[in-house]
């Protein structure tokens, strides 16, 4: 493999900036998981109210993604990216200075909108500025997402133990915004752009684009992306409360979730590489999803040693489903415009589903006050994805 694209100083700085920015795109959401019960008790909330803190940003990631090209046209990539990272940092920091439930909600919405705009622009920029090495750079981007999630789930509980302040443990992640903005400013240059699709495309090209809204496969992709998003955010948020209900301390529960997301990071990169060597989309999906079912069953036992084993196993599907889901539209479409339209539909609808289902888990938990019901809903998510994997099948040659 030729890595000449990585040899220049400017390119190395840009890759560092991509990593630094991606670190900011999960902690404001995932740091809530280990502190969920603490926040609920401190602010006298029910489970539905506290679930909104993680559901709303994910829903926003789908609803507001269409603003990305609008702001890119108006302000340019560099200004837009710096503004979005600054918003993530500001919203996260305000959780310390205004420690109310209303501010938690407002900050969650603000973070979700900023991620919704920055994420698509970052992915498009990678594809356009690294046309022959997009895969490795997207791998670095995914690694940054996972690293941010792992650090926030593992360390937030420690920060709370040290300070006794959940608001400090949530807001400390604002420091990542300074790192992201500084790295982006150092690497930015005038040639760094995301080109918009021209509105004067020929009628022939427009006709060649199949509408995803009228295609059965595209809807299957949307549902699968939605369920895998729901599984990720539901498990990352609710596993710590499940572990604490079975006797773990808040630090142990945070470490448990952090271990799971650490395994996920490795699988984010490993499974796509393995799929290149051993093709077979359906085989890989069914393999990792059945591992997820086993992990859910181990969670259901309530035994602490088995919870640790289950967390390690759960990292496999959580790490493998996301990159596979991202590749689905690429495999089934015939040109770049079609790929963009299918991906936009999949992620917009998918993130809305991914935000709503964890909220439903909070509703059920309020009614039942039983985490076994929560675990059963995890199982239903995986069985749903198994059915979708069978319907999606392998790539058609």
Short mmCIF file of C-alpha atoms in Angstrom, two decimals, residues 14 18 21 68-85 117-126 128-129 184 187-196:
data_model
loop_
_atom_site.label_atom_id
_atom_site.label_comp_id
_atom_site.label_asym_id
_atom_site.label_seq_id
_atom_site.Cartn_x
_atom_site.Cartn_y
_atom_site.Cartn_z
CA UNK A 14 -4.57 17.56 8.90
CA UNK A 18 -9.35 15.14 12.03
CA UNK A 21 -12.06 17.10 16.12
CA UNK A 68 -24.18 21.02 6.79
CA UNK A 69 -24.09 21.96 3.07
CA UNK A 70 -25.95 25.22 3.74
CA UNK A 71 -23.41 26.45 6.30
CA UNK A 72 -20.55 25.13 4.18
CA UNK A 73 -21.71 27.27 1.25
CA UNK A 74 -22.24 30.34 3.42
CA UNK A 75 -19.16 30.28 5.67
CA UNK A 76 -16.78 27.72 4.17
CA UNK A 77 -15.44 24.48 5.67
CA UNK A 78 -12.84 25.93 8.03
CA UNK A 79 -15.09 28.52 9.68
CA UNK A 80 -17.99 26.07 9.94
CA UNK A 81 -15.86 23.34 11.51
CA UNK A 82 -14.28 25.69 14.06
CA UNK A 83 -17.72 27.12 14.94
CA UNK A 84 -19.25 23.67 15.46
CA UNK A 85 -16.40 22.46 17.70
CA UNK A 117 -23.31 19.62 10.92
CA UNK A 118 -19.65 18.76 11.61
CA UNK A 119 -19.93 15.00 11.06
CA UNK A 120 -21.10 14.96 7.42
CA UNK A 121 -18.70 17.77 6.48
CA UNK A 122 -15.79 15.91 8.02
CA UNK A 123 -16.67 12.68 6.21
CA UNK A 124 -17.12 14.48 2.88
CA UNK A 125 -13.87 16.40 3.35
CA UNK A 126 -11.99 13.16 3.97
CA UNK A 128 -12.58 14.58 -1.31
CA UNK A 129 -9.13 15.43 0.08
CA UNK A 184 -7.80 22.54 13.02
CA UNK A 187 -3.76 22.41 9.74
CA UNK A 188 -6.31 24.53 7.83
CA UNK A 189 -5.49 25.87 4.37
CA UNK A 190 -7.32 27.50 1.50
CA UNK A 191 -7.37 24.30 -0.54
CA UNK A 192 -9.27 22.45 2.19
CA UNK A 193 -12.88 22.45 0.95
CA UNK A 194 -16.00 20.39 0.63
CA UNK A 195 -17.26 20.86 -2.90
CA UNK A 196 -21.01 21.18 -3.24
#
